[in-house]
GROMACS .gro file of C-alpha atoms in nm:
model
   93
    1TYR     CA    1   7.720  11.770  10.005
    2ILE     CA    2   7.520  11.731   9.674
    3SER     CA    3   7.246  11.458   9.690
    4SER     CA    4   6.919  11.351   9.551
    5LEU     CA    5   6.816  11.225   9.876
    6ALA     CA    6   6.549  11.407  10.093
    7PRO     CA    7   6.662  11.661  10.334
    8ASP     CA    8   6.648  11.440  10.640
    9ALA     CA    9   6.948  11.544  10.860
   10GLU     CA   10   7.000  11.219  11.054
   11ARG     CA   11   6.980  11.015  10.735
   12LEU     CA   12   7.255  11.233  10.557
   13ALA     CA   13   7.481  11.252  10.872
   14SER     CA   14   7.435  10.868  10.892
   15ALA     CA   15   7.532  10.832  10.515
   16ILE     CA   16   7.867  11.065  10.548
   17ARG     CA   17   7.981  10.897  10.861
   18GLN     CA   18   7.940  10.547  10.675
   19HIS     CA   19   8.146  10.721  10.382
   20TRP     CA   20   8.423  10.868  10.632
   21GLY     CA   21   8.433  10.508  10.814
   22ILE     CA   22   8.526  10.327  10.509
   23GLU     CA   23   8.799  10.591  10.403
   24ASN     CA   24   8.940  10.600  10.742
   25ARG     CA   25   8.941  10.208  10.816
   26VAL     CA   26   9.065  10.079  10.453
   27HIS     CA   27   9.202  10.364  10.217
   28GLY     CA   28   9.374  10.530  10.501
   29CYS     CA   29   9.543  10.207  10.597
   30LEU     CA   30   9.632  10.146  10.294
   31ASP     CA   31   9.808  10.473  10.243
   32VAL     CA   32   9.992  10.465  10.578
   33VAL     CA   33  10.062  10.086  10.592
   34PHE     CA   34  10.143  10.045  10.189
   35ALA     CA   35  10.189  10.419  10.044
   36ASP     CA   36   9.909  10.339   9.843
   37ASP     CA   37   9.886  10.674   9.692
   38GLN     CA   38  10.236  10.682   9.568
   39MET     CA   39  10.177  10.363   9.373
   40ARG     CA   40  10.266  10.402   9.008
   41ALA     CA   41  10.159  10.085   8.864
   42ARG     CA   42   9.972  10.146   8.547
   43THR     CA   43   9.989   9.896   8.284
   44ALA     CA   44   9.734   9.643   8.199
   45HIS     CA   45   9.563   9.510   8.505
   46ALA     CA   46   9.868   9.571   8.754
   47ALA     CA   47   9.703   9.821   8.984
   48HIS     CA   48   9.414   9.632   9.038
   49ASN     CA   49   9.613   9.325   9.121
   50LEU     CA   50   9.834   9.488   9.356
   51ALA     CA   51   9.541   9.638   9.522
   52THR     CA   52   9.371   9.310   9.576
   53LEU     CA   53   9.682   9.179   9.737
   54LYS     CA   54   9.727   9.460   9.969
   55ARG     CA   55   9.384   9.438  10.086
   56LEU     CA   56   9.455   9.072  10.121
   57THR     CA   57   9.744   9.156  10.341
   58LEU     CA   58   9.591   9.426  10.531
   59ASN     CA   59   9.333   9.176  10.639
   60LEU     CA   60   9.584   8.933  10.746
   61LEU     CA   61   9.786   9.155  10.968
   62ARG     CA   62   9.457   9.247  11.101
   63LEU     CA   63   9.363   8.918  11.182
   64ASP     CA   64   9.704   8.818  11.331
   65PRO     CA   65   9.664   8.535  11.556
   66SER     CA   66   9.991   8.595  11.766
   67GLN     CA   67   9.831   8.942  11.858
   68ARG     CA   68  10.219   9.073  11.813
   69LYS     CA   69  10.225   9.454  11.937
   70GLY     CA   70  10.308   9.725  11.694
   71SER     CA   71  10.146   9.916  11.434
   72LEU     CA   72  10.009   9.764  11.112
   73LYS     CA   73  10.300   9.915  10.940
   74THR     CA   74  10.548   9.791  11.167
   75ARG     CA   75  10.369   9.431  11.146
   76ARG     CA   76  10.444   9.454  10.759
   77LEU     CA   77  10.773   9.516  10.799
   78ILE     CA   78  10.853   9.213  11.027
   79ALA     CA   79  10.646   8.983  10.806
   80ASN     CA   80  10.843   9.109  10.505
   81THR     CA   81  11.178   8.973  10.683
   82SER     CA   82  11.064   8.695  10.904
   83ASP     CA   83  10.983   8.386  10.773
   84GLU     CA   84  10.843   8.267  11.098
   85TYR     CA   85  10.598   8.524  11.124
   86ARG     CA   86  10.522   8.540  10.808
   87ALA     CA   87  10.431   8.164  10.844
   88GLU     CA   88  10.193   8.243  11.150
   89LEU     CA   89  10.018   8.474  10.939
   90LEU     CA   90   9.937   8.247  10.675
   91GLY     CA   91   9.837   8.001  10.903
   92LEU     CA   92  10.143   7.754  10.788
   93LYS     CA   93  10.263   7.727  11.150
   0.00000   0.00000   0.00000
Protein backbone atom coordinates (compact mmCIF):
# COMPACT_ATOMS: atom_id res chain seq x y z
CA TYR A 1 0.00 0.00 0.00
CA ILE A 2 1.17 3.53 -0.75
CA SER A 3 0.22 6.14 1.82
CA SER A 4 1.27 9.50 3.19
CA LEU A 5 0.46 8.28 6.72
CA ALA A 6 3.22 7.85 9.26
CA PRO A 7 4.47 4.25 9.41
CA ASP A 8 2.22 3.10 12.25
CA ALA A 9 1.26 -0.56 11.76
CA GLU A 10 -1.91 -0.43 13.88
CA ARG A 11 -3.27 2.65 12.11
CA LEU A 12 -2.48 1.28 8.64
CA ALA A 13 -4.01 -2.11 9.47
CA SER A 14 -7.15 -0.38 10.76
CA ALA A 15 -7.48 1.69 7.57
CA ILE A 16 -7.04 -1.40 5.40
CA ARG A 17 -9.63 -3.39 7.40
CA GLN A 18 -12.12 -0.51 7.14
CA HIS A 19 -11.65 -0.36 3.37
CA TRP A 20 -12.20 -4.09 2.91
CA GLY A 21 -15.11 -4.05 5.35
CA ILE A 22 -16.92 -1.60 3.08
CA GLU A 23 -15.96 -3.65 0.03
CA ASN A 24 -17.35 -6.83 1.59
CA ARG A 25 -20.53 -5.29 3.07
CA VAL A 26 -21.65 -3.17 0.14
CA HIS A 27 -19.81 -3.68 -3.12
CA GLY A 28 -19.51 -7.44 -2.80
CA CYS A 29 -23.22 -7.73 -1.96
CA LEU A 30 -24.20 -5.52 -4.88
CA ASP A 31 -22.19 -7.69 -7.23
CA VAL A 32 -23.63 -10.96 -5.91
CA VAL A 33 -27.25 -9.83 -5.51
CA PHE A 34 -27.54 -7.59 -8.58
CA ALA A 35 -24.62 -8.69 -10.81
CA ASP A 36 -23.42 -5.10 -10.52
CA ASP A 37 -20.13 -5.75 -12.33
CA GLN A 38 -22.14 -6.77 -15.40
CA MET A 39 -24.17 -3.53 -15.53
CA ARG A 40 -23.90 -1.83 -18.91
CA ALA A 41 -25.87 1.39 -18.32
CA ARG A 42 -23.72 4.18 -19.69
CA THR A 43 -26.03 6.91 -20.94
CA ALA A 44 -26.46 10.22 -19.10
CA HIS A 45 -27.18 9.54 -15.42
CA ALA A 46 -28.46 5.97 -15.84
CA ALA A 47 -25.55 4.28 -14.04
CA HIS A 48 -25.79 6.60 -11.03
CA ASN A 49 -29.59 6.29 -10.83
CA LEU A 50 -29.49 2.50 -11.05
CA ALA A 51 -26.73 2.32 -8.41
CA THR A 52 -28.89 4.42 -6.07
CA LEU A 53 -31.91 2.17 -6.63
CA LYS A 54 -29.81 -0.96 -6.06
CA ARG A 55 -28.46 0.38 -2.76
CA LEU A 56 -31.97 1.31 -1.67
CA THR A 57 -33.22 -2.17 -2.55
CA LEU A 58 -30.28 -3.82 -0.77
CA ASN A 59 -31.08 -1.85 2.38
CA LEU A 60 -34.78 -2.79 2.18
CA LEU A 61 -33.83 -6.47 1.88
CA ARG A 62 -31.48 -6.20 4.86
CA LEU A 63 -34.17 -4.52 6.96
CA ASP A 64 -36.80 -7.12 6.01
CA PRO A 65 -39.37 -7.05 8.86
CA SER A 66 -40.50 -10.64 8.24
CA GLN A 67 -36.94 -12.00 8.60
CA ARG A 68 -37.62 -14.41 5.74
CA LYS A 69 -35.00 -17.11 5.39
CA GLY A 70 -32.70 -17.16 2.39
CA SER A 71 -29.90 -15.16 0.90
CA LEU A 72 -30.28 -11.57 -0.21
CA LYS A 73 -30.29 -12.77 -3.81
CA THR A 74 -33.11 -15.24 -3.07
CA ARG A 75 -35.14 -12.59 -1.24
CA ARG A 76 -34.65 -10.20 -4.18
CA LEU A 77 -35.99 -12.84 -6.56
CA ILE A 78 -38.97 -13.50 -4.26
CA ALA A 79 -39.71 -9.76 -4.05
CA ASN A 80 -39.57 -9.65 -7.84
CA THR A 81 -42.39 -12.18 -8.13
CA SER A 82 -44.47 -11.69 -4.97
CA ASP A 83 -46.63 -8.60 -4.59
CA GLU A 84 -47.30 -9.51 -0.94
CA TYR A 85 -43.61 -9.79 -0.01
CA ARG A 86 -42.79 -6.58 -1.90
CA ALA A 87 -45.52 -4.77 0.04
CA GLU A 88 -44.03 -6.06 3.32
CA LEU A 89 -40.59 -4.78 2.33
CA LEU A 90 -41.98 -1.35 1.47
CA GLY A 91 -44.02 -1.19 4.68
CA LEU A 92 -47.33 -1.11 2.83
CA LYS A 93 -48.72 -4.12 4.63
